[in-house]
Short mmCIF file of C-alpha atoms and ligand atoms in Angstrom, two decimals:
data_model
loop_
_atom_site.label_atom_id
_atom_site.label_comp_id
_atom_site.label_asym_id
_atom_site.label_seq_id
_atom_site.Cartn_x
_atom_site.Cartn_y
_atom_site.Cartn_z
CA MET A 169 -345.60 -18.75 -65.25
CA ARG A 170 -344.92 -15.81 -67.57
CA GLY A 171 -341.83 -17.32 -69.21
CA GLN A 172 -342.38 -18.75 -72.66
CA PRO A 173 -340.69 -22.14 -73.10
CA SER A 174 -342.44 -22.55 -76.44
CA LEU A 175 -340.30 -19.69 -77.83
CA CYS A 176 -337.02 -20.95 -76.40
CA ASP A 177 -334.51 -23.43 -77.70
CA VAL A 178 -331.58 -25.09 -76.01
CA LEU A 179 -328.27 -26.11 -77.55
CA ALA A 180 -327.19 -29.31 -75.82
CA PRO A 181 -323.50 -30.08 -76.43
CA LEU A 182 -322.21 -33.51 -75.39
CA ASN A 183 -318.71 -32.39 -74.45
CA LEU A 184 -316.68 -29.23 -73.88
CA ASP A 185 -315.31 -29.04 -77.44
CA GLU A 186 -318.83 -29.08 -78.82
CA ALA A 187 -319.86 -26.49 -76.26
CA LEU A 188 -317.03 -24.14 -77.25
CA ALA A 189 -317.85 -24.56 -80.95
CA LEU A 190 -321.51 -23.75 -80.25
CA ARG A 191 -320.49 -20.82 -78.06
CA ALA A 192 -318.39 -19.39 -80.90
CA ALA A 193 -321.13 -19.95 -83.48
CA HIS A 194 -323.96 -18.66 -81.26
CA PRO A 195 -322.57 -15.98 -78.92
CA GLU A 196 -326.18 -14.96 -78.25
CA ALA A 197 -326.92 -18.31 -76.59
CA ARG A 198 -326.99 -17.87 -72.82
CA PRO A 199 -324.92 -20.46 -70.94
CA LEU A 200 -327.14 -22.43 -68.56
CA ALA A 201 -325.46 -24.16 -65.61
CA GLY A 202 -327.60 -25.07 -62.57
CA GLY A 203 -330.22 -22.51 -63.55
CA THR A 204 -330.72 -21.20 -60.02
CA ASP A 205 -330.07 -17.65 -61.14
CA LEU A 206 -331.47 -17.85 -64.66
CA MET A 207 -334.70 -19.74 -64.05
CA VAL A 208 -336.06 -17.06 -61.71
CA PRO A 209 -336.19 -14.19 -64.26
CA PHE A 210 -336.98 -16.72 -66.99
CA ALA A 211 -340.12 -17.94 -65.25
CA ALA A 212 -341.12 -14.36 -64.50
CA GLY A 213 -340.85 -13.46 -68.19
CA ARG A 214 -338.05 -11.01 -67.42
CA LEU A 215 -335.25 -12.80 -69.29
CA PRO A 216 -334.84 -11.60 -72.89
CA ASP A 217 -332.83 -14.65 -73.99
CA ARG A 218 -334.44 -17.12 -76.40
CA LEU A 219 -331.50 -19.44 -76.95
CA PHE A 220 -329.59 -21.29 -74.23
CA LEU A 221 -326.41 -23.34 -74.15
CA ASN A 222 -326.81 -26.20 -71.68
CA LEU A 223 -323.65 -26.80 -69.67
CA TRP A 224 -325.19 -29.06 -67.03
CA GLY A 225 -324.11 -32.37 -68.59
CA LEU A 226 -320.50 -31.42 -69.32
CA GLU A 227 -318.23 -33.76 -67.35
CA GLU A 228 -315.16 -31.62 -68.16
CA LEU A 229 -316.63 -28.84 -66.02
CA ARG A 230 -317.11 -31.06 -62.97
CA GLY A 231 -314.78 -32.37 -60.33
CA ILE A 232 -312.38 -30.99 -57.75
CA THR A 233 -308.64 -31.70 -58.05
CA VAL A 234 -306.35 -31.27 -55.08
CA SER A 235 -302.59 -31.01 -55.68
CA ASP A 236 -299.76 -30.04 -53.35
CA GLY A 237 -300.00 -26.33 -53.98
CA GLU A 238 -303.56 -25.70 -55.10
CA VAL A 239 -307.14 -26.82 -55.45
CA THR A 240 -308.85 -26.67 -58.84
CA PHE A 241 -312.63 -26.63 -59.12
CA GLY A 242 -314.57 -27.35 -62.28
CA ALA A 243 -316.89 -24.43 -63.04
CA LEU A 244 -319.86 -26.75 -62.40
CA THR A 245 -318.73 -27.60 -58.87
CA LEU A 246 -321.87 -27.41 -56.74
CA PHE A 247 -322.10 -25.60 -53.42
CA ARG A 248 -323.10 -28.89 -51.91
CA GLU A 249 -319.81 -30.48 -52.99
CA ILE A 250 -317.77 -27.63 -51.50
CA ALA A 251 -319.70 -27.75 -48.24
CA ALA A 252 -319.15 -31.51 -47.93
CA HIS A 253 -315.39 -31.63 -48.66
CA PRO A 254 -313.39 -32.48 -45.50
CA LEU A 255 -310.16 -30.79 -46.68
CA PHE A 256 -311.91 -27.48 -47.34
CA GLN A 257 -313.35 -27.33 -43.85
CA ARG A 258 -309.74 -27.16 -42.67
CA GLU A 259 -308.02 -25.14 -45.39
CA PHE A 260 -310.76 -22.97 -46.91
CA PRO A 261 -313.29 -22.51 -44.11
CA ASN A 262 -314.51 -19.24 -45.65
CA LEU A 263 -315.39 -21.01 -48.86
CA VAL A 264 -317.29 -23.69 -46.95
CA ARG A 265 -319.11 -21.06 -44.92
CA SER A 266 -320.01 -19.03 -47.97
CA ALA A 267 -321.17 -22.15 -49.86
CA LYS A 268 -323.38 -23.09 -46.91
CA ALA A 269 -324.68 -19.51 -46.77
CA THR A 270 -325.84 -19.75 -50.39
CA GLY A 271 -329.53 -20.53 -50.39
CA ALA A 272 -330.79 -23.70 -48.72
CA LEU A 273 -330.00 -27.33 -49.50
CA ALA A 274 -331.98 -27.50 -52.76
CA ILE A 275 -330.17 -24.42 -54.09
CA GLN A 276 -326.82 -25.83 -52.97
CA SER A 277 -327.62 -29.01 -54.92
CA ARG A 278 -327.92 -27.12 -58.23
CA GLY A 279 -326.07 -23.84 -57.83
CA SER A 280 -322.53 -23.85 -59.23
CA LEU A 281 -319.38 -21.93 -58.37
CA GLY A 282 -318.97 -20.88 -62.01
CA GLY A 283 -322.55 -19.62 -62.09
CA ASN A 284 -322.09 -17.65 -58.87
CA ILE A 285 -319.07 -15.89 -60.43
CA ALA A 286 -320.40 -15.45 -63.98
CA ASN A 287 -323.72 -14.09 -62.82
CA GLY A 288 -321.78 -11.06 -61.64
CA SER A 289 -324.00 -10.13 -58.74
CA PRO A 290 -322.28 -7.80 -56.26
CA ALA A 291 -324.20 -9.67 -53.55
CA ALA A 292 -323.00 -13.18 -54.42
CA ASP A 293 -321.63 -15.07 -51.45
CA THR A 294 -318.58 -17.00 -52.65
CA PRO A 295 -316.75 -14.13 -54.45
CA PRO A 296 -315.44 -12.41 -51.29
CA SER A 297 -313.98 -15.74 -50.14
CA LEU A 298 -312.49 -16.41 -53.57
CA LEU A 299 -310.94 -12.93 -53.51
CA VAL A 300 -309.27 -13.39 -50.14
CA TYR A 301 -307.89 -16.78 -51.14
CA GLY A 302 -306.34 -15.31 -54.30
CA ALA A 303 -308.38 -17.37 -56.79
CA GLU A 304 -307.74 -17.44 -60.54
CA LEU A 305 -310.19 -18.27 -63.29
CA GLU A 306 -309.63 -20.26 -66.44
CA LEU A 307 -311.49 -18.73 -69.38
CA THR A 308 -311.71 -21.00 -72.41
CA SER A 309 -312.79 -20.59 -76.01
CA LEU A 310 -311.97 -22.27 -79.31
CA ARG A 311 -309.04 -19.84 -79.41
CA GLY A 312 -307.51 -21.42 -76.32
CA SER A 313 -307.43 -21.03 -72.54
CA ARG A 314 -306.18 -18.22 -70.34
CA TRP A 315 -305.88 -17.87 -66.58
CA VAL A 316 -306.82 -14.51 -65.09
CA PRO A 317 -306.68 -13.35 -61.46
CA TYR A 318 -310.22 -13.36 -60.11
CA ALA A 319 -309.50 -9.93 -58.61
CA ASP A 320 -309.37 -8.56 -62.19
CA PHE A 321 -312.38 -10.48 -63.56
CA HIS A 322 -315.26 -8.15 -62.68
CA THR A 323 -314.84 -4.82 -64.40
CA GLY A 324 -318.08 -3.15 -63.35
CA TYR A 325 -321.72 -3.91 -62.57
CA LYS A 326 -322.44 -7.19 -64.39
CA ARG A 327 -319.42 -6.60 -66.60
CA SER A 328 -316.37 -8.83 -66.77
CA LEU A 329 -313.36 -9.95 -68.77
CA LEU A 330 -315.31 -12.89 -70.21
CA ALA A 331 -315.33 -12.63 -74.03
CA PRO A 332 -318.56 -13.55 -75.87
CA ASP A 333 -317.04 -16.81 -77.09
CA GLU A 334 -315.57 -17.83 -73.72
CA LEU A 335 -316.79 -19.96 -70.85
CA ILE A 336 -315.45 -20.10 -67.33
CA THR A 337 -314.04 -23.61 -67.21
CA ARG A 338 -312.07 -23.84 -63.95
CA ILE A 339 -311.36 -21.97 -60.73
CA ARG A 340 -307.96 -22.41 -59.08
CA VAL A 341 -307.12 -21.48 -55.51
CA PRO A 342 -303.68 -21.74 -53.87
CA ARG A 343 -303.74 -23.78 -50.67
CA PRO A 344 -303.08 -21.40 -47.78
CA ARG A 345 -300.38 -22.41 -45.31
CA ALA A 346 -301.68 -23.85 -42.08
CA GLY A 347 -302.32 -21.61 -39.13
CA GLY A 348 -303.86 -18.69 -40.96
CA PHE A 349 -306.80 -16.65 -39.73
CA HIS A 350 -310.07 -17.00 -41.68
CA TYR A 351 -313.22 -14.92 -41.32
CA PHE A 352 -316.51 -14.91 -43.21
CA ARG A 353 -319.74 -13.32 -42.18
CA LYS A 354 -322.86 -12.52 -44.15
CA VAL A 355 -325.59 -10.20 -42.97
CA GLY A 356 -329.01 -10.76 -44.54
CA THR A 357 -332.63 -10.72 -43.44
CA ARG A 358 -332.50 -14.33 -42.29
CA GLN A 359 -329.94 -17.09 -42.25
CA ALA A 360 -331.12 -19.28 -45.10
CA GLN A 361 -332.02 -18.11 -48.60
CA ALA A 362 -331.47 -14.44 -47.87
CA ILE A 363 -329.44 -12.36 -50.28
CA SER A 364 -326.66 -10.51 -48.44
CA LYS A 365 -327.07 -6.91 -47.42
CA VAL A 366 -323.34 -6.95 -46.67
CA SER A 367 -320.78 -9.75 -46.51
CA LEU A 368 -317.13 -9.67 -45.48
CA ALA A 369 -314.42 -12.29 -45.85
CA ALA A 370 -310.84 -12.07 -44.64
CA TRP A 371 -307.73 -14.18 -44.57
CA ALA A 372 -304.58 -13.27 -42.65
CA ARG A 373 -301.27 -14.72 -41.60
CA THR A 374 -299.60 -13.46 -38.47
CA GLY A 375 -296.03 -13.90 -37.28
CA ASN A 376 -294.23 -12.50 -34.21
CA GLY A 377 -297.52 -10.93 -33.19
CA HIS A 378 -297.73 -8.89 -36.40
CA ILE A 379 -299.98 -9.10 -39.45
CA GLN A 380 -297.72 -10.45 -42.20
CA GLU A 381 -300.34 -10.98 -44.88
CA LEU A 382 -303.94 -9.80 -45.04
CA ARG A 383 -306.73 -9.83 -47.58
CA ILE A 384 -310.19 -8.41 -46.96
CA ALA A 385 -313.09 -8.59 -49.44
CA LEU A 386 -316.71 -7.54 -49.33
CA GLY A 387 -319.99 -8.19 -51.10
CA SER A 388 -322.96 -5.84 -51.69
CA VAL A 389 -321.01 -2.63 -51.04
CA ALA A 390 -319.87 -1.78 -54.58
CA PRO A 391 -320.96 -2.53 -58.19
CA MET A 392 -319.06 -5.82 -57.86
CA PRO A 393 -317.39 -7.92 -55.18
CA ILE A 394 -314.26 -5.98 -54.09
CA ARG A 395 -311.05 -6.17 -52.13
CA ALA A 396 -310.73 -3.54 -49.39
CA ARG A 397 -307.20 -2.55 -50.31
CA GLY A 398 -307.11 0.66 -48.28
CA ALA A 399 -308.16 -1.12 -45.09
CA GLU A 400 -305.65 -3.88 -45.81
CA LYS A 401 -302.88 -1.32 -46.15
CA ALA A 402 -303.81 0.37 -42.89
CA LEU A 403 -303.45 -2.93 -41.06
CA LEU A 404 -300.60 -4.73 -42.78
CA GLY A 405 -297.47 -5.09 -40.67
CA ARG A 406 -299.21 -3.81 -37.55
CA SER A 407 -299.08 -5.57 -34.23
CA GLY A 408 -302.16 -7.60 -33.23
CA ALA A 409 -302.00 -6.02 -29.78
CA SER A 410 -302.47 -2.46 -31.07
CA LEU A 411 -304.44 -2.60 -34.31
CA PRO A 412 -305.29 0.88 -35.69
CA LEU A 413 -309.04 0.29 -35.72
CA ASP A 414 -310.08 3.87 -36.49
CA ALA A 415 -307.66 4.23 -39.39
CA ALA A 416 -308.78 0.87 -40.80
CA LEU A 417 -312.45 1.82 -40.51
CA GLU A 418 -311.83 5.12 -42.22
CA ALA A 419 -309.91 3.46 -45.06
CA LEU A 420 -312.71 0.91 -45.43
CA GLN A 421 -315.27 3.68 -45.92
CA ALA A 422 -313.16 4.96 -48.82
CA ASP A 423 -312.85 1.45 -50.29
CA ILE A 424 -316.60 0.89 -50.55
CA SER A 425 -319.35 2.65 -52.49
CA PRO A 426 -322.67 1.10 -51.43
CA ILE A 427 -326.02 2.21 -52.82
CA ASP A 428 -329.64 2.31 -51.69
CA ASP A 429 -331.67 -0.51 -53.20
CA LEU A 430 -334.59 -2.82 -52.44
CA ARG A 431 -332.69 -4.81 -49.87
CA SER A 432 -330.99 -2.09 -47.89
CA SER A 433 -329.69 1.47 -47.73
CA ALA A 434 -326.21 2.83 -48.38
CA ARG A 435 -326.07 4.19 -44.83
CA PHE A 436 -326.94 0.86 -43.26
CA ARG A 437 -324.41 -0.91 -45.45
CA ARG A 438 -321.62 1.48 -44.47
CA LYS A 439 -322.44 0.97 -40.81
CA VAL A 440 -322.60 -2.84 -41.09
CA ALA A 441 -319.43 -3.06 -43.20
CA GLY A 442 -317.59 -1.17 -40.44
CA ASN A 443 -319.09 -3.41 -37.76
CA LEU A 444 -318.02 -6.51 -39.66
CA LEU A 445 -314.48 -5.18 -40.03
CA ALA A 446 -314.35 -4.44 -36.29
CA ASP A 447 -315.73 -7.91 -35.53
CA MET A 448 -313.12 -9.48 -37.78
CA LEU A 449 -310.31 -7.48 -36.14
CA ARG A 450 -311.43 -8.50 -32.65
CA GLY A 451 -310.94 -12.12 -33.77
CA LEU A 452 -307.64 -11.33 -35.42
CA ALA A 453 -306.29 -9.56 -32.32
CA LEU A 454 -306.79 -12.79 -30.38
CA VAL A 455 -304.62 -15.01 -32.60
CA MET B 297 -339.05 -19.39 -85.19
CA SER B 298 -340.80 -22.64 -84.40
CA ILE B 299 -339.13 -24.52 -81.59
CA SER B 300 -339.30 -28.27 -81.68
CA LYS B 301 -339.92 -30.28 -78.57
CA ILE B 302 -337.47 -32.82 -77.25
CA LEU B 303 -338.20 -36.39 -76.29
CA LEU B 304 -337.61 -36.40 -72.56
CA LYS B 305 -336.92 -39.83 -71.11
CA LEU B 306 -336.79 -40.29 -67.39
CA THR B 307 -337.80 -42.61 -64.60
CA VAL B 308 -340.65 -41.19 -62.55
CA ASN B 309 -341.36 -42.89 -59.23
CA GLY B 310 -339.86 -46.12 -60.53
CA ILE B 311 -341.61 -46.14 -63.91
CA ALA B 312 -339.81 -45.34 -67.18
CA ARG B 313 -341.65 -42.51 -68.94
CA GLN B 314 -341.10 -40.54 -72.11
CA ILE B 315 -342.78 -37.45 -73.31
CA TYR B 316 -342.33 -34.60 -75.82
CA VAL B 317 -341.77 -31.29 -74.06
CA HIS B 318 -340.20 -27.93 -74.74
CA PRO B 319 -336.60 -28.02 -73.47
CA MET B 320 -337.07 -24.91 -71.32
CA ALA B 321 -340.36 -26.11 -69.82
CA ARG B 322 -340.04 -26.19 -66.06
CA LEU B 323 -339.77 -29.67 -64.58
CA LEU B 324 -342.51 -28.53 -62.20
CA ASP B 325 -344.96 -28.04 -65.08
CA VAL B 326 -343.94 -31.31 -66.72
CA ILE B 327 -344.62 -33.14 -63.46
CA ARG B 328 -347.97 -31.49 -62.80
CA GLU B 329 -349.39 -31.02 -66.27
CA ASP B 330 -347.80 -33.71 -68.43
CA PHE B 331 -347.55 -36.47 -65.84
CA GLY B 332 -350.61 -35.36 -63.87
CA LEU B 333 -348.76 -35.68 -60.56
CA THR B 334 -350.27 -32.73 -58.77
CA GLY B 335 -348.85 -33.53 -55.32
CA THR B 336 -345.88 -31.34 -56.18
CA LYS B 337 -347.01 -27.74 -55.57
CA GLU B 338 -346.10 -24.38 -56.93
CA GLY B 339 -345.73 -21.74 -54.24
CA CYS B 340 -343.35 -18.98 -55.21
CA GLY B 341 -342.04 -20.26 -58.53
CA GLU B 342 -338.64 -18.82 -57.71
CA GLY B 343 -336.78 -21.26 -55.50
CA GLU B 344 -337.69 -19.69 -52.18
CA CYS B 345 -340.47 -21.80 -50.68
CA GLY B 346 -339.72 -25.47 -51.38
CA ALA B 347 -343.35 -26.40 -52.17
CA CYS B 348 -342.06 -27.91 -55.42
CA SER B 349 -339.33 -30.05 -53.76
CA VAL B 350 -338.55 -33.30 -55.59
CA ILE B 351 -335.63 -35.72 -55.52
CA LEU B 352 -333.75 -35.71 -58.82
CA ASP B 353 -330.93 -38.25 -59.17
CA GLY B 354 -330.72 -38.46 -55.39
CA MET B 355 -330.52 -34.69 -54.88
CA LEU B 356 -333.13 -32.45 -53.33
CA VAL B 357 -334.07 -29.81 -55.90
CA ASN B 358 -336.73 -27.18 -56.56
CA ALA B 359 -338.65 -28.43 -59.60
CA CYS B 360 -339.56 -24.84 -60.46
CA LEU B 361 -335.88 -24.08 -61.18
CA VAL B 362 -335.04 -27.11 -63.33
CA PRO B 363 -335.52 -26.82 -67.09
CA ALA B 364 -336.84 -30.07 -68.60
CA VAL B 365 -333.75 -30.50 -70.77
CA GLN B 366 -331.67 -30.94 -67.62
CA ALA B 367 -333.84 -33.84 -66.45
CA GLN B 368 -332.97 -35.91 -69.52
CA GLY B 369 -332.11 -39.48 -68.46
CA SER B 370 -332.70 -38.75 -64.79
CA THR B 371 -334.42 -40.59 -61.98
CA LEU B 372 -337.16 -38.52 -60.40
CA ARG B 373 -339.06 -39.07 -57.17
CA THR B 374 -342.08 -37.01 -56.24
CA VAL B 375 -344.23 -36.95 -53.12
CA GLU B 376 -346.51 -39.58 -54.72
CA SER B 377 -343.74 -42.15 -54.27
CA LEU B 378 -343.61 -41.89 -50.50
CA ALA B 379 -346.68 -43.93 -49.55
CA GLY B 380 -346.98 -47.57 -50.55
CA VAL B 381 -350.01 -49.47 -49.31
CA ASP B 382 -349.36 -47.70 -46.04
CA LEU B 383 -348.16 -44.18 -45.37
CA SER B 384 -344.41 -43.78 -44.87
CA PRO B 385 -343.14 -43.40 -41.30
CA LEU B 386 -342.59 -39.68 -41.87
CA GLN B 387 -346.13 -39.25 -43.21
CA GLU B 388 -347.48 -41.10 -40.14
CA ALA B 389 -345.42 -38.82 -37.92
CA PHE B 390 -346.86 -35.73 -39.62
CA LEU B 391 -350.33 -37.03 -38.79
CA HIS B 392 -349.39 -37.90 -35.22
CA HIS B 393 -347.61 -34.62 -34.46
CA GLY B 394 -349.95 -32.32 -36.40
CA GLY B 395 -347.25 -31.39 -38.92
CA ALA B 396 -349.80 -30.32 -41.54
CA GLN B 397 -352.38 -27.57 -41.19
CA CYS B 398 -353.50 -26.05 -44.49
CA GLY B 399 -351.26 -28.64 -46.15
CA PHE B 400 -349.83 -26.57 -48.96
CA CYS B 401 -346.23 -26.90 -47.82
CA THR B 402 -346.67 -30.52 -46.75
CA PRO B 403 -345.67 -32.35 -49.97
CA GLY B 404 -342.45 -30.32 -50.13
CA MET B 405 -341.79 -30.80 -46.41
CA LEU B 406 -342.31 -34.55 -46.76
CA VAL B 407 -340.01 -34.82 -49.78
CA ALA B 408 -337.30 -32.68 -48.17
CA GLY B 409 -337.68 -34.52 -44.86
CA THR B 410 -337.49 -37.91 -46.59
CA HIS B 411 -334.32 -36.83 -48.38
CA LEU B 412 -332.77 -35.63 -45.10
CA LEU B 413 -333.59 -38.93 -43.40
CA GLU B 414 -332.31 -41.03 -46.30
CA THR B 415 -329.02 -39.15 -46.45
CA ASN B 416 -328.70 -39.24 -42.66
CA ALA B 417 -328.29 -35.47 -42.72
CA VAL B 418 -330.14 -34.75 -39.49
CA GLN B 419 -328.55 -35.36 -36.11
CA ASP B 420 -330.49 -32.95 -33.93
CA GLU B 421 -333.07 -30.18 -33.89
CA ALA B 422 -330.66 -27.57 -35.25
CA GLY B 423 -329.79 -29.90 -38.13
CA ALA B 424 -333.47 -30.51 -38.86
CA ARG B 425 -334.13 -26.78 -38.99
CA GLU B 426 -331.13 -26.16 -41.20
CA GLY B 427 -332.10 -29.02 -43.51
CA LEU B 428 -335.64 -27.67 -43.87
CA ALA B 429 -334.56 -24.03 -44.22
CA GLY B 430 -335.60 -24.02 -47.88
CA ASN B 431 -339.17 -25.09 -47.08
CA LEU B 432 -341.50 -22.37 -45.89
CA CYS B 433 -344.65 -22.97 -43.87
CA ARG B 434 -347.10 -20.18 -43.06
CA CYS B 435 -349.22 -22.21 -40.64
CA THR B 436 -347.48 -24.52 -38.21
CA GLY B 437 -344.61 -22.43 -36.87
CA TYR B 438 -342.35 -25.38 -37.80
CA VAL B 439 -342.21 -26.93 -34.32
CA LYS B 440 -344.55 -29.80 -35.20
CA ILE B 441 -342.80 -30.43 -38.50
CA VAL B 442 -339.41 -30.60 -36.80
CA ASP B 443 -340.90 -32.84 -34.09
CA ALA B 444 -342.25 -35.20 -36.75
CA LEU B 445 -338.89 -35.38 -38.51
CA LEU B 446 -336.94 -36.02 -35.30
CA ALA B 447 -339.45 -38.63 -34.09
CA THR B 448 -339.17 -40.52 -37.37
CA ARG B 449 -335.41 -40.37 -37.20
CA GLU B 450 -335.44 -41.81 -33.71
CA GLY B 451 -338.03 -44.45 -34.59
CA ARG B 452 -340.52 -43.24 -31.98
CA PRO B 453 -344.12 -42.16 -32.49
C1 FAD C 679 -333.86 -19.13 -53.64
C2 FAD C 679 -332.49 -18.72 -54.06
C3 FAD C 679 -331.57 -18.37 -53.11
C4 FAD C 679 -330.28 -17.97 -53.49
N1 FAD C 679 -329.42 -17.61 -52.50
C5 FAD C 679 -328.18 -17.19 -52.84
C6 FAD C 679 -327.28 -16.78 -51.82
O1 FAD C 679 -327.60 -16.82 -50.63
N2 FAD C 679 -326.05 -16.34 -52.20
C7 FAD C 679 -325.66 -16.31 -53.51
O2 FAD C 679 -324.53 -15.94 -53.79
N3 FAD C 679 -326.50 -16.69 -54.50
C8 FAD C 679 -327.74 -17.12 -54.19
N4 FAD C 679 -328.62 -17.49 -55.18
C9 FAD C 679 -328.20 -17.34 -56.58
C10 FAD C 679 -327.66 -18.60 -57.25
O3 FAD C 679 -328.08 -19.78 -56.61
C11 FAD C 679 -326.13 -18.61 -57.33
O4 FAD C 679 -325.64 -17.42 -57.90
C12 FAD C 679 -325.59 -19.82 -58.12
O5 FAD C 679 -324.22 -19.93 -57.89
C13 FAD C 679 -325.82 -19.72 -59.61
O6 FAD C 679 -325.24 -20.86 -60.21
P1 FAD C 679 -326.04 -21.67 -61.34
O7 FAD C 679 -325.16 -22.79 -61.76
O8 FAD C 679 -327.38 -22.03 -60.88
O9 FAD C 679 -326.09 -20.54 -62.49
P2 FAD C 679 -327.09 -20.29 -63.71
O10 FAD C 679 -328.37 -19.74 -63.23
O11 FAD C 679 -327.14 -21.47 -64.59
O12 FAD C 679 -326.25 -19.15 -64.45
C14 FAD C 679 -325.99 -17.90 -63.85
C15 FAD C 679 -325.25 -16.99 -64.83
O13 FAD C 679 -323.93 -17.45 -65.04
C16 FAD C 679 -323.69 -17.75 -66.42
N5 FAD C 679 -322.83 -18.94 -66.39
C17 FAD C 679 -323.01 -20.05 -65.63
N6 FAD C 679 -321.98 -20.89 -65.76
C18 FAD C 679 -321.11 -20.30 -66.63
C19 FAD C 679 -319.82 -20.67 -67.14
N7 FAD C 679 -319.23 -21.83 -66.81
N8 FAD C 679 -319.20 -19.83 -68.01
C20 FAD C 679 -319.78 -18.66 -68.34
N9 FAD C 679 -320.99 -18.25 -67.89
C21 FAD C 679 -321.64 -19.07 -67.03
C22 FAD C 679 -325.06 -17.94 -67.01
O14 FAD C 679 -325.05 -17.63 -68.39
C23 FAD C 679 -325.88 -16.94 -66.22
O15 FAD C 679 -325.71 -15.65 -66.73
C24 FAD C 679 -329.91 -17.92 -54.84
C25 FAD C 679 -330.85 -18.30 -55.82
C26 FAD C 679 -332.12 -18.69 -55.44
C27 FAD C 679 -333.12 -19.09 -56.48
S1 FES C 680 -342.38 -23.12 -56.12
FE1 FES C 680 -340.39 -23.88 -56.33
S2 FES C 680 -339.44 -23.14 -54.55
FE2 FES C 680 -341.38 -22.18 -54.43
S1 FES C 681 -349.33 -26.20 -43.28
FE1 FES C 681 -349.97 -24.40 -44.27
S2 FES C 681 -348.14 -23.74 -45.20
FE2 FES C 681 -347.45 -25.33 -43.97
#
């Protein structure tokens, strides 16, 4: 291992108040949740941080609360807990699918929803689902708490609204009305453990054969997870029997800005994003 | 800056242990170097291969991704805990079905497989493959490992 534990210290708060006080006093301390993102560059000696703020033991960041209108997840909710929840299978199937698509079982037993968001990777698997379900994030510091729409959270590659003294404490998602259409698909090199080359999530509500509401979001095709607002607009209000596929595909290409990198090429990503949209629309036309 | 070690207290394979370690030391290194339990292997060191699989507070985890500070007060089981006087049924099945060739992935496969059996997470071959998706093997082609897991689950040789 090239990482140097002997040079690193960890602040270990016993509760959220202590954590927020330490966060304010040591903004340079890197929050450490399940460690499934951080430990990889750390062990490789590629992580510059020398001070960490351990969140793993904080009970206030755990737990899932279901109320009439919404579900609230503690930031430390593990993928494994999302995948196992019977209600979510019914109401948030995209979230379940994206949680199950995140690494294998051992990763799902440590990886947290808050970590997946805060890490800011454009390729992360739960963000497209959170975007289509209209999630909001609670950002908390000693100064207080604020809720922000998740759609506004990422402001660029690995940049976000999170202030240096804030932590993500909760994620809130409105419960969609029954009977909606849900779609999630991730394309990677293999099913388990593979980082997405492209992922697409969608949620829609149809009535009288028309698309009444529609949200589409993608991963790995822009500096951050994004909504495909142009494609949404091209499809909204249209009849399921005659969806304007070409117009939607064209709008999608303007929504996304993929790049060439180690995992894939921009050209491949554009092609696959279009194929996923078409695949999603075939399903939607049937409901 | 001189970083002080923490006193890490945990139960390892049923025995209460305590040891001074750096808080960001990997649990994998604590297990192998401080406790001398070298059954747990390091393959990739980045969460991909599962050679370092252990059961931490009832959860299957990659010991290479867990900083020691997060194992404080935990209950840890490593591959060394599987055999008593006799091998465990899953270990016997690996022998019977030829589930180990070079053997490097075997401790991780056995720990992951034991966890899957104990949590009743495997119903069929597809479930076995999904459950073991985080454990890579370069030798067997997986068929014999999956056979061993399913045979143990069904209580047959
Ligand atoms: C083998 C392997 C496979 C993987 N496969 C996938 C995959 O398929 N899809 C996918 O999306 N991801 C994948 N990941 C990445 C990772 O598992 C996820 O991103 C996970 O959600 C990270 O959560 P964590 O709790 O482990 O975060 P950590 O590693 O602890 O932290 C990640 C980042 O978030 C920050 N952070 C964490 N919690 C908070 C908080 N509450 N407030 C503010 N900042 C915070 C940390 O400071 C750090 O910058 C994989 C990782 C590995 C090692
Ligand atoms: S060594 Fe831990 S997963 Fe490969
Ligand atoms: S037996 Fe050689 S890696 Fe699995």
